[in-house]
mmCIF file of N, CA and C in Angstrom:
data_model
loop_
_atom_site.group_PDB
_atom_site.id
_atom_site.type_symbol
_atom_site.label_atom_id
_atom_site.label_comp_id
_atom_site.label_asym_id
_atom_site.label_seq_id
_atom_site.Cartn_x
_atom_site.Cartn_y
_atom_site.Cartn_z
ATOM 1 N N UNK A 1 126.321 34.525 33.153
ATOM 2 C CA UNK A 1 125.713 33.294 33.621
ATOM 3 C C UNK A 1 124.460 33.648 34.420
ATOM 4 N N UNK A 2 123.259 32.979 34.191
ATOM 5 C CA UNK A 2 121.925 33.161 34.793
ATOM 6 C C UNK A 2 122.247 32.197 36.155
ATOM 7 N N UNK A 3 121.286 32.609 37.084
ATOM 8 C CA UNK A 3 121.573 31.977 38.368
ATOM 9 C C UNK A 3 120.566 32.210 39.204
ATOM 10 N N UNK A 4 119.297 30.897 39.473
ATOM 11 C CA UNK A 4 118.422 31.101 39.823
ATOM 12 C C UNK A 4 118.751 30.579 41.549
ATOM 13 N N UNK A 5 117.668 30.457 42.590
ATOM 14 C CA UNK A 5 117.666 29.896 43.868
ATOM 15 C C UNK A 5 116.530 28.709 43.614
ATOM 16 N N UNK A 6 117.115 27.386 44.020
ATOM 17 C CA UNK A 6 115.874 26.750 44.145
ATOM 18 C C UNK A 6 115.764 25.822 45.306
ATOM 19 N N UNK A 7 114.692 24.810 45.223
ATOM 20 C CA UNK A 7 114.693 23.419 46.661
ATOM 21 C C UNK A 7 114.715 22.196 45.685
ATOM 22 N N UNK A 8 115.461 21.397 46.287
ATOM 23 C CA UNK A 8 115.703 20.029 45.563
ATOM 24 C C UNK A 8 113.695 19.507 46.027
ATOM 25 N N UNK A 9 113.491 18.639 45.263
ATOM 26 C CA UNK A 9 112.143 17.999 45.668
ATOM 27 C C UNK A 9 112.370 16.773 45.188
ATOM 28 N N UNK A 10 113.274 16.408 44.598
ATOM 29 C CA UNK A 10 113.431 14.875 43.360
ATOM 30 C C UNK A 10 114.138 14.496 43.547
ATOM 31 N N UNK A 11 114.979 13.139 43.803
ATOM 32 C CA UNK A 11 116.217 12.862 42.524
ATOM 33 C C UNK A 11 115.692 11.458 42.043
ATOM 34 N N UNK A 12 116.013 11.380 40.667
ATOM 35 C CA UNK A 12 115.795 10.101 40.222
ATOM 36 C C UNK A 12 117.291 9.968 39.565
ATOM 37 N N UNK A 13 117.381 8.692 39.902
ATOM 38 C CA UNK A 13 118.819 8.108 39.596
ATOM 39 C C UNK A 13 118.415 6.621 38.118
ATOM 40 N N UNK A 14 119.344 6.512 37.705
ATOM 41 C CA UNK A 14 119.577 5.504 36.637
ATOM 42 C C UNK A 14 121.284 5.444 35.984
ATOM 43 N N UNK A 15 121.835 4.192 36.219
ATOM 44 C CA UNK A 15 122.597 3.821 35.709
ATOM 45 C C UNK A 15 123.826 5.208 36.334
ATOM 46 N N UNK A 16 124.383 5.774 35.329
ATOM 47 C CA UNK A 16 125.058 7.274 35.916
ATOM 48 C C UNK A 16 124.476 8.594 35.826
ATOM 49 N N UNK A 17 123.190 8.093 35.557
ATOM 50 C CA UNK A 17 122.400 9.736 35.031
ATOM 51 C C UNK A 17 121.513 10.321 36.776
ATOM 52 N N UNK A 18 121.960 11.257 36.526
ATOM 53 C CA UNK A 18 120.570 11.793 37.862
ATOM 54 C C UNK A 18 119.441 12.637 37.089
ATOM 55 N N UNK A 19 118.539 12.599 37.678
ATOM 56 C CA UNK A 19 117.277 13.709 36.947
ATOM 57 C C UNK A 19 116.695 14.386 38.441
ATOM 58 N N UNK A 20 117.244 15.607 38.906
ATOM 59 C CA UNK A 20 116.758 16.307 40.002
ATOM 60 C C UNK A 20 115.777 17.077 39.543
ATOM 61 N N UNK A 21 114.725 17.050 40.414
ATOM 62 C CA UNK A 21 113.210 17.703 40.295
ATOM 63 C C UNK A 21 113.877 19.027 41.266
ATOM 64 N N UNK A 22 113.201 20.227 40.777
ATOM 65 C CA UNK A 22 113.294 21.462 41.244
ATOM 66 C C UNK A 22 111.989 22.175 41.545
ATOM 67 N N UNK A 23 112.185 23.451 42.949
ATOM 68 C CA UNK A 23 111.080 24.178 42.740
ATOM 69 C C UNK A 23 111.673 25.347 42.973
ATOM 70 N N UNK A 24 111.391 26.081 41.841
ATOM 71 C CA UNK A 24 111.784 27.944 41.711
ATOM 72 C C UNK A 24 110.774 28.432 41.588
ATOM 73 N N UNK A 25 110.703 29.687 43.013
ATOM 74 C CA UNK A 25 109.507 30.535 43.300
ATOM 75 C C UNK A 25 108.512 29.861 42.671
ATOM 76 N N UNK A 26 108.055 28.371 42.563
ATOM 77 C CA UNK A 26 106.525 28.077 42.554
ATOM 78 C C UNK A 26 106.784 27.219 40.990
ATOM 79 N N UNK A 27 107.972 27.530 40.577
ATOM 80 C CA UNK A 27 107.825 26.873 39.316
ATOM 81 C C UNK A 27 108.649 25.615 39.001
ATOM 82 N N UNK A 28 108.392 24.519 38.824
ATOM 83 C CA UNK A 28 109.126 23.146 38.284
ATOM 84 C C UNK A 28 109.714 23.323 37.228
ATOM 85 N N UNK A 29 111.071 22.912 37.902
ATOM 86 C CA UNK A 29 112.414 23.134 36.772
ATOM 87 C C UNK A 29 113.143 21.596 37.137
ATOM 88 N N UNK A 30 113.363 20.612 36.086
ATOM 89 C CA UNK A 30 114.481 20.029 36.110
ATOM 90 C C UNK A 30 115.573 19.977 35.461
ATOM 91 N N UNK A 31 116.834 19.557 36.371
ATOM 92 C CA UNK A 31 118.188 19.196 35.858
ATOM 93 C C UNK A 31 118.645 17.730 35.732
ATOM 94 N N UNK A 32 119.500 17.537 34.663
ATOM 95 C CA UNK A 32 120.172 15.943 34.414
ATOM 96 C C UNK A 32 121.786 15.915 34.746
ATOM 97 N N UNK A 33 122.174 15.639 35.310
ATOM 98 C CA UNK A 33 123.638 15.652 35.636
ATOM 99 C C UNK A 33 124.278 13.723 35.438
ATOM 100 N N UNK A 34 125.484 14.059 35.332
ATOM 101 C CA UNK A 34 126.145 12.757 35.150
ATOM 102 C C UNK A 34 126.596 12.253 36.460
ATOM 103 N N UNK A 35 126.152 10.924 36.846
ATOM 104 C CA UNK A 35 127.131 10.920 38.083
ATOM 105 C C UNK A 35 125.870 9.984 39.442
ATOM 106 N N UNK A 36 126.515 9.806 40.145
ATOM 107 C CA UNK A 36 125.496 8.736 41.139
ATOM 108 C C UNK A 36 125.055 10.037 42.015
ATOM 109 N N UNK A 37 124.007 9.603 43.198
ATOM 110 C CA UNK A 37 124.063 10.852 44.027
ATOM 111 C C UNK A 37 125.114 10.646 45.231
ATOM 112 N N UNK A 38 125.486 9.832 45.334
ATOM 113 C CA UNK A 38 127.183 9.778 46.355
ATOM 114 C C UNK A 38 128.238 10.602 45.711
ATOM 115 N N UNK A 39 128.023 10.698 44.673
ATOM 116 C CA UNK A 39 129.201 11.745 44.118
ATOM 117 C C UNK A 39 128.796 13.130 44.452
ATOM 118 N N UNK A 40 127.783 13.545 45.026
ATOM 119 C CA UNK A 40 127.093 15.048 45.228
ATOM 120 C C UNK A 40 126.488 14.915 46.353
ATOM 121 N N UNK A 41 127.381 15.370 47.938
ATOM 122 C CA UNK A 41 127.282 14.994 48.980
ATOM 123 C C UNK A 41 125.705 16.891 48.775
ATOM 124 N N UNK A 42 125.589 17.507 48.585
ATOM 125 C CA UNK A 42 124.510 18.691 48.352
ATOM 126 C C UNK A 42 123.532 18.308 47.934
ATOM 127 N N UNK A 43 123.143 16.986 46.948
ATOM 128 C CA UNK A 43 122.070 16.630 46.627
ATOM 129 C C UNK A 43 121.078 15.988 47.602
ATOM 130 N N UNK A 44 120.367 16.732 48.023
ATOM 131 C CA UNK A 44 119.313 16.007 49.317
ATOM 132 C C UNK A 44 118.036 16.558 49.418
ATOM 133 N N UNK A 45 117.110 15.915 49.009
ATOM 134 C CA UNK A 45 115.940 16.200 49.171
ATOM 135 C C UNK A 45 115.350 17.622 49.685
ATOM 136 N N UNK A 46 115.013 18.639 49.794
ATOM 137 C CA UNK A 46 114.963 20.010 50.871
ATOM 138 C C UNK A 46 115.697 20.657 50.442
ATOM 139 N N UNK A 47 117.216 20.296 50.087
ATOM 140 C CA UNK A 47 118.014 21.458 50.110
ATOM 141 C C UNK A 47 118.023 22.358 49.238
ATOM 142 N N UNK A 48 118.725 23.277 49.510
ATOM 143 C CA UNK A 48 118.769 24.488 48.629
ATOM 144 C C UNK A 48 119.158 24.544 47.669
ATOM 145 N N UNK A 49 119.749 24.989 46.732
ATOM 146 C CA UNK A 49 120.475 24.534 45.415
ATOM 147 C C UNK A 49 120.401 25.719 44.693
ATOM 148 N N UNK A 50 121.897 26.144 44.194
ATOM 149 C CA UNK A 50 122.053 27.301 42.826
ATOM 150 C C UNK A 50 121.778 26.798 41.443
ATOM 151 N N UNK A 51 120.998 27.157 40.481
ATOM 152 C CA UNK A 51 120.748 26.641 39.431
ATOM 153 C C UNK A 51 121.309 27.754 38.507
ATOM 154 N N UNK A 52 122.167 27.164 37.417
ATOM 155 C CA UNK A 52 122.822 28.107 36.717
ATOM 156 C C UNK A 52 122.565 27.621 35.316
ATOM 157 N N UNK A 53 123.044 29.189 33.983
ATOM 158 C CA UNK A 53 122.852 28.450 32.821
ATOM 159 C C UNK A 53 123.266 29.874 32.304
ATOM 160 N N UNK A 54 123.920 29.038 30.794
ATOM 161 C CA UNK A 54 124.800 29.881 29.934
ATOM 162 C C UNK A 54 123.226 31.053 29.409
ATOM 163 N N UNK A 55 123.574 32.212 29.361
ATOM 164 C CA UNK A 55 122.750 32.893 28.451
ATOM 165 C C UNK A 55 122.397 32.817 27.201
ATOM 166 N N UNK A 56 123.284 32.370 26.713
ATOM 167 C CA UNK A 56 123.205 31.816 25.020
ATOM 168 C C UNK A 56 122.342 30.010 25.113
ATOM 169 N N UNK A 57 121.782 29.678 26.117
ATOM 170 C CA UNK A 57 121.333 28.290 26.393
ATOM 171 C C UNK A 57 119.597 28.701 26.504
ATOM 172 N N UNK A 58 119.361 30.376 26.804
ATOM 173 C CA UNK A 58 118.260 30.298 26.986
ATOM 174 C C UNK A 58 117.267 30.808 25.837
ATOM 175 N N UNK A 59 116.056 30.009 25.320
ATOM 176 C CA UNK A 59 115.698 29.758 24.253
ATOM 177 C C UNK A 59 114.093 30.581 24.495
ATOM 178 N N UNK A 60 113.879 31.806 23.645
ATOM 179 C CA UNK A 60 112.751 32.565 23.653
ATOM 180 C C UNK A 60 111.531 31.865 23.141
ATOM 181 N N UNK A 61 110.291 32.263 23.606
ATOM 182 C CA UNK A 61 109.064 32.258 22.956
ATOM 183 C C UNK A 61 107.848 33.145 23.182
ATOM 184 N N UNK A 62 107.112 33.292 22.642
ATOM 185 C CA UNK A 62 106.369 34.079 22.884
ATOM 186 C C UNK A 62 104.687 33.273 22.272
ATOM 187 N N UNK A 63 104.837 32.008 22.485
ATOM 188 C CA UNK A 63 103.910 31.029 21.506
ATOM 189 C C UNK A 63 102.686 30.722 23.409
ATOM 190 N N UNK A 64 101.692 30.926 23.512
ATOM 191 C CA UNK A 64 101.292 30.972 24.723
ATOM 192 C C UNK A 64 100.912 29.667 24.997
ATOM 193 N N UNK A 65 100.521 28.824 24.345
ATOM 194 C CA UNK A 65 100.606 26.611 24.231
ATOM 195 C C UNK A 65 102.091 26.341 23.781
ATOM 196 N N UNK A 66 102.759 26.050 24.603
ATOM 197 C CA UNK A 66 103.681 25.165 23.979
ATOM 198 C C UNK A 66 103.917 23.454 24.642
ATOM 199 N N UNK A 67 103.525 23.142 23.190
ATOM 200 C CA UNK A 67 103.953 21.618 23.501
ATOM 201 C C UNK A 67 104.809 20.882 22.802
ATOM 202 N N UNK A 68 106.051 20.984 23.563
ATOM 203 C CA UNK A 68 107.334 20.962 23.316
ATOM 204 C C UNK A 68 107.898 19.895 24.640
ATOM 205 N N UNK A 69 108.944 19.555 24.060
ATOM 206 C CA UNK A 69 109.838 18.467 25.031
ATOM 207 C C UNK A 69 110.524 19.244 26.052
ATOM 208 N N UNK A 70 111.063 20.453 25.662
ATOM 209 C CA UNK A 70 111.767 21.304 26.410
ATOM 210 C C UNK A 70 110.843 21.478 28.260
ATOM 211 N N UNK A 71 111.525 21.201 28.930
ATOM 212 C CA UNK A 71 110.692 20.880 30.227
ATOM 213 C C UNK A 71 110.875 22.023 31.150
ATOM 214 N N UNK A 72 111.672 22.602 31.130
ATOM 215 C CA UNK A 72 111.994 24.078 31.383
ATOM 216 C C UNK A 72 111.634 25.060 31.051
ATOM 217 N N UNK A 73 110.017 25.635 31.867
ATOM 218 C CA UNK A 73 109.560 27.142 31.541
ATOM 219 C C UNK A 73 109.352 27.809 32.141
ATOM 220 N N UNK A 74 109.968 29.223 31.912
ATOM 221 C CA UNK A 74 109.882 30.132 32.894
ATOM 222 C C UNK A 74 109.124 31.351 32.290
ATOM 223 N N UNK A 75 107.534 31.534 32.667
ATOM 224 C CA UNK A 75 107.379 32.517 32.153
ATOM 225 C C UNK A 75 107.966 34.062 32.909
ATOM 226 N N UNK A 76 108.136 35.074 31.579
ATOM 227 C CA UNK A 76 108.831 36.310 32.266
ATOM 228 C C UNK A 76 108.603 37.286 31.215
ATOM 229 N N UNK A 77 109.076 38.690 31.830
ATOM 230 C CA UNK A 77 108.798 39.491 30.723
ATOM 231 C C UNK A 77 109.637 40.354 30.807
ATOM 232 N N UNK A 78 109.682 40.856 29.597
ATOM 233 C CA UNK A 78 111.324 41.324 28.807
ATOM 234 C C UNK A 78 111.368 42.544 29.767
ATOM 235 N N UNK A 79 112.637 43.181 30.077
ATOM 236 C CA UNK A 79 112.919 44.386 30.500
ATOM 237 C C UNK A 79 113.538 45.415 29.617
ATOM 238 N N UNK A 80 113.944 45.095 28.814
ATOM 239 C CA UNK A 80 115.019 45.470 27.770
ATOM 240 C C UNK A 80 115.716 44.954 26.396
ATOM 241 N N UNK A 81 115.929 44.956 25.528
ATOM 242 C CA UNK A 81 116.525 44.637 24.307
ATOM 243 C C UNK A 81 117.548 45.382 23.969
ATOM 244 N N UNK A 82 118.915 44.905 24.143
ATOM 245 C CA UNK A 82 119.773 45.335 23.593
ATOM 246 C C UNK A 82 120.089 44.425 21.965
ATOM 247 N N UNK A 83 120.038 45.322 21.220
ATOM 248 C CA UNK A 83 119.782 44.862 19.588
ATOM 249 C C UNK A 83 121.329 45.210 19.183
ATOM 250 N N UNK A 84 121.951 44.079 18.773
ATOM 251 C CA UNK A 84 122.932 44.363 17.977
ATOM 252 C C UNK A 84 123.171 43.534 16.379
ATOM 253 N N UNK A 85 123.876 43.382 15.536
ATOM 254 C CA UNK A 85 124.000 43.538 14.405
ATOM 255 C C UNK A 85 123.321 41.944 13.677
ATOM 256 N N UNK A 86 124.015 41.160 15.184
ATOM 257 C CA UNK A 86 123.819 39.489 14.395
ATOM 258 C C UNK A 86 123.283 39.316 15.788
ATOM 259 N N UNK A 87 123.894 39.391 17.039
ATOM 260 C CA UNK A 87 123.197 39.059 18.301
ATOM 261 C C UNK A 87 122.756 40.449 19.284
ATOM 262 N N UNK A 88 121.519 39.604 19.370
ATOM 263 C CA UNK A 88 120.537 40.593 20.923
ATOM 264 C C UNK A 88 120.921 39.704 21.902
ATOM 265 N N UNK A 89 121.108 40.887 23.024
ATOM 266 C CA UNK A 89 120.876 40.501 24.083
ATOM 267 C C UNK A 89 119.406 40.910 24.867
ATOM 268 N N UNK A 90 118.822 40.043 24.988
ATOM 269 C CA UNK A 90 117.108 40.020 25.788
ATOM 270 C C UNK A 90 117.174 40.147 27.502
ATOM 271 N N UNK A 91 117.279 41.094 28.088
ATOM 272 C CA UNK A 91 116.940 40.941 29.499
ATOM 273 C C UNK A 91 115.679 40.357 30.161
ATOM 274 N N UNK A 92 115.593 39.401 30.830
ATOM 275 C CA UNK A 92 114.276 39.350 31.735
ATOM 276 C C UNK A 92 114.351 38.917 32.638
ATOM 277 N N UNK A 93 112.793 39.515 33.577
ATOM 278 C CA UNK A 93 112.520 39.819 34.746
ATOM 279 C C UNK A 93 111.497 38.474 34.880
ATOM 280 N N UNK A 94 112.401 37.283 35.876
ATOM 281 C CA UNK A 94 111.483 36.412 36.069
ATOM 282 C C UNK A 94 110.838 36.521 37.722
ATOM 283 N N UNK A 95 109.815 36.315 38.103
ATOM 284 C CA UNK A 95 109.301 37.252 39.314
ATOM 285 C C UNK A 95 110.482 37.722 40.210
ATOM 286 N N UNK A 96 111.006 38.871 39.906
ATOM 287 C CA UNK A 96 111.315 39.831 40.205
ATOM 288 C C UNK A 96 113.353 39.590 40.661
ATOM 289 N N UNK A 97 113.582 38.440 39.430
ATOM 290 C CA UNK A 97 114.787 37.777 39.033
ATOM 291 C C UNK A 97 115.707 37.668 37.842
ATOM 292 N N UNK A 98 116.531 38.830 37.331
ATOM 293 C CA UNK A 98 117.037 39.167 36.260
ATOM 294 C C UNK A 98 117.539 37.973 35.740
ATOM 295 N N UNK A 99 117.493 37.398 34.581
ATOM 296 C CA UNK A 99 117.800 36.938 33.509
ATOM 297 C C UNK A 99 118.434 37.518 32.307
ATOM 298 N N UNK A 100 119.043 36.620 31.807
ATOM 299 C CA UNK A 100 119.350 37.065 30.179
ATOM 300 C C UNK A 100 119.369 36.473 29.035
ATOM 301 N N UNK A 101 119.285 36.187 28.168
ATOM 302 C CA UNK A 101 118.735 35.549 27.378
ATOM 303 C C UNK A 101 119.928 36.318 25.866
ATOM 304 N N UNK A 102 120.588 35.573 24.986
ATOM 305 C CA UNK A 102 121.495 36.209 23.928
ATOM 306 C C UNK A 102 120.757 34.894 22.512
ATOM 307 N N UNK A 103 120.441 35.972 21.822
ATOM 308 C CA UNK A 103 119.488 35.184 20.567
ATOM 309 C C UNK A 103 119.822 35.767 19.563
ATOM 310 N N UNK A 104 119.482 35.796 18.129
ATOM 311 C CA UNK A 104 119.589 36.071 17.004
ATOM 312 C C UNK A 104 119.187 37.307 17.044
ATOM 313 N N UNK A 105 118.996 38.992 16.292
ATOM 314 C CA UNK A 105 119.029 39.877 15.997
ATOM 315 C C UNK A 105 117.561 39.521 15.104
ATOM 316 N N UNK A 106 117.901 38.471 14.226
ATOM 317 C CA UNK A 106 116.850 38.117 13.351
ATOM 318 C C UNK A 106 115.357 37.387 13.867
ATOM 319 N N UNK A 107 116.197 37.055 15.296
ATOM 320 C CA UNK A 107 114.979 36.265 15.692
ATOM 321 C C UNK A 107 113.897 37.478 16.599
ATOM 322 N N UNK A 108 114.775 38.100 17.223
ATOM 323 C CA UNK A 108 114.425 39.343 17.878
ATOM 324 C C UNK A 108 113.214 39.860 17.025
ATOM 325 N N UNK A 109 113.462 40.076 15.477
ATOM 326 C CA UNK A 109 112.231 40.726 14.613
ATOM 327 C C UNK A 109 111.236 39.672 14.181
ATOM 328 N N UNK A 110 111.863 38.504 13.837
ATOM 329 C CA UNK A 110 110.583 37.572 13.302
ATOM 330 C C UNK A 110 109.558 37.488 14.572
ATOM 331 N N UNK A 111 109.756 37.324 16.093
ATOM 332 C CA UNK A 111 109.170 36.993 17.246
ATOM 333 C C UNK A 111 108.611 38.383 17.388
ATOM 334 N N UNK A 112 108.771 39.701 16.829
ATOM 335 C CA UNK A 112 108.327 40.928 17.158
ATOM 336 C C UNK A 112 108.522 41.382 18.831
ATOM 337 N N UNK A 113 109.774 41.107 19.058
ATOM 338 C CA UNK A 113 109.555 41.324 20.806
ATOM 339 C C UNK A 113 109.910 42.709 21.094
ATOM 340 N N UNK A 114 108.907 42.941 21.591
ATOM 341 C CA UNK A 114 108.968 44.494 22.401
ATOM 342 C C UNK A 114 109.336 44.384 24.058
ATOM 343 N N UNK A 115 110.048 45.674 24.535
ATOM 344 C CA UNK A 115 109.687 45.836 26.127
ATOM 345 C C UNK A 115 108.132 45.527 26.580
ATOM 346 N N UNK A 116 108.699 44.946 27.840
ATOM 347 C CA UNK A 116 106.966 44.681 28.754
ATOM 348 C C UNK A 116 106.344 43.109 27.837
ATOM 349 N N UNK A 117 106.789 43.124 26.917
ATOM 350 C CA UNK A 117 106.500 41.211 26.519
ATOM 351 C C UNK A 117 106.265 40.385 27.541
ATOM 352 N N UNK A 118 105.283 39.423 27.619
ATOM 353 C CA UNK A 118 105.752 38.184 28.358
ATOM 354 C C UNK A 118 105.970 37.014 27.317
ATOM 355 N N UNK A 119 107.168 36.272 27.736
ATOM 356 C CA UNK A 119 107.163 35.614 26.938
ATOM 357 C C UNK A 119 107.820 34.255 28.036
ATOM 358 N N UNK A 120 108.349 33.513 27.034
ATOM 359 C CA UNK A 120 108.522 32.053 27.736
ATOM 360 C C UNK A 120 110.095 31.622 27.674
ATOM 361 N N UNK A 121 110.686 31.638 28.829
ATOM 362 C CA UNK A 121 111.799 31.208 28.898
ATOM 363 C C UNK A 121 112.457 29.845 28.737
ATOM 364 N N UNK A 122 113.072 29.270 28.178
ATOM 365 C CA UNK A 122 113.356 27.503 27.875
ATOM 366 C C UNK A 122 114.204 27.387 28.128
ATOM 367 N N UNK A 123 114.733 26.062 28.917
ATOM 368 C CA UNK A 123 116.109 26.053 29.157
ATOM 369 C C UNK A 123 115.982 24.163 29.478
ATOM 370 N N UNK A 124 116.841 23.592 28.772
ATOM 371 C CA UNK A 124 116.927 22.170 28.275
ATOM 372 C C UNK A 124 117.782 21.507 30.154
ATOM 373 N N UNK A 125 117.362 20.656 30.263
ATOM 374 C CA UNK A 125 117.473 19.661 31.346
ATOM 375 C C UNK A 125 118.947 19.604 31.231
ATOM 376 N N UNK A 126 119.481 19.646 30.203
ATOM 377 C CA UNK A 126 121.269 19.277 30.173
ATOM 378 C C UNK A 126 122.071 20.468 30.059
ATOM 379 N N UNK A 127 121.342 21.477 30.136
ATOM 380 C CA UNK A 127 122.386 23.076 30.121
ATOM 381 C C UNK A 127 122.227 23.698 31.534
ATOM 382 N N UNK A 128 121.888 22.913 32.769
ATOM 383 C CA UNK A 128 121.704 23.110 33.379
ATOM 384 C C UNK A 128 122.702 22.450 34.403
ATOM 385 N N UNK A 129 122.945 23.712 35.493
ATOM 386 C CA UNK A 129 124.350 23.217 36.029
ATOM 387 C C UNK A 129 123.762 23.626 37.592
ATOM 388 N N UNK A 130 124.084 22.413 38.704
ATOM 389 C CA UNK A 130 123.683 22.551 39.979
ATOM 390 C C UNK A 130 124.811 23.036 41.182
ATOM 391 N N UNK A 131 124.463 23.690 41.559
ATOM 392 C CA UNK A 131 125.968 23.914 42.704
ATOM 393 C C UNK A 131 124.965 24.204 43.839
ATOM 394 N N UNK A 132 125.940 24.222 45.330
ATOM 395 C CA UNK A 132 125.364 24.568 46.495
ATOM 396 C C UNK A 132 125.341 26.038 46.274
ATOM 397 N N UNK A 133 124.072 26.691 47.364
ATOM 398 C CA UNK A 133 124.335 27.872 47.642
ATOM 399 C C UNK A 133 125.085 28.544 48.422
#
């Protein structure tokens, strides 16, 4: 499980949906959770917040424009490739914050990713899971 540090800056509420605005080391990340914000006595403007996400949730690129819906980008650059048969596992170093990233074997070669890459980390508003720190 990836597990970043961030500061709440947002919440927008509707119906049972929340949409919390994030800031990690400098970069805007949001999450969508189900639920009012009375149900999440941690959700408060300032606060701190663990941001987590499955490794298999995080989606490579190496495309330097992307204009895409995906609202979640983290640029970073690879540390390592562990290559196996059907799945790689992709390590990266987002300023100076290990990640991991588990993708296709196949995708690994069509994207040509080498060590020292920068490339673009994606991670969808709903694979995203908030806890206190």
């Amino acid at each position: 499980m990836n597990r970043l540090k961030g500061k709440i800056e947002g919440i927008n509420s509707h119906d049972e949906l929340l949409l919390i605005e994030l800031n990690v080391q400098q970069t805007k990340m949001k999450a969508i959770i189900i639920g009012k914000p009375s149900d999440y006595s941690y959700l408060e403007i300032g606060n701190e917040i663990a941001i987590l996400f499955k490794e298999t949730e995080v989606i490579i690129s190496n495309d330097k424009i992307l204009n895409i819906s995906t609202q979640n980008k983290l640029i970073c650059t690879i540390d390592l490739i562990n290559k196996g048969q059907l799945l790689s596992q992709v390590n990266l170093d987002f300023n100076g914050v290990n990640l991991s990233s588990i993708i296709t074997t196949s995708s690994v070669k069509n994207l040509n990713l080498k060590h020292q890459d920068t490339v673009t980390a994606l991670i969808k508003t709903n694979e995203i899971i908030l806890s206190e720190c």
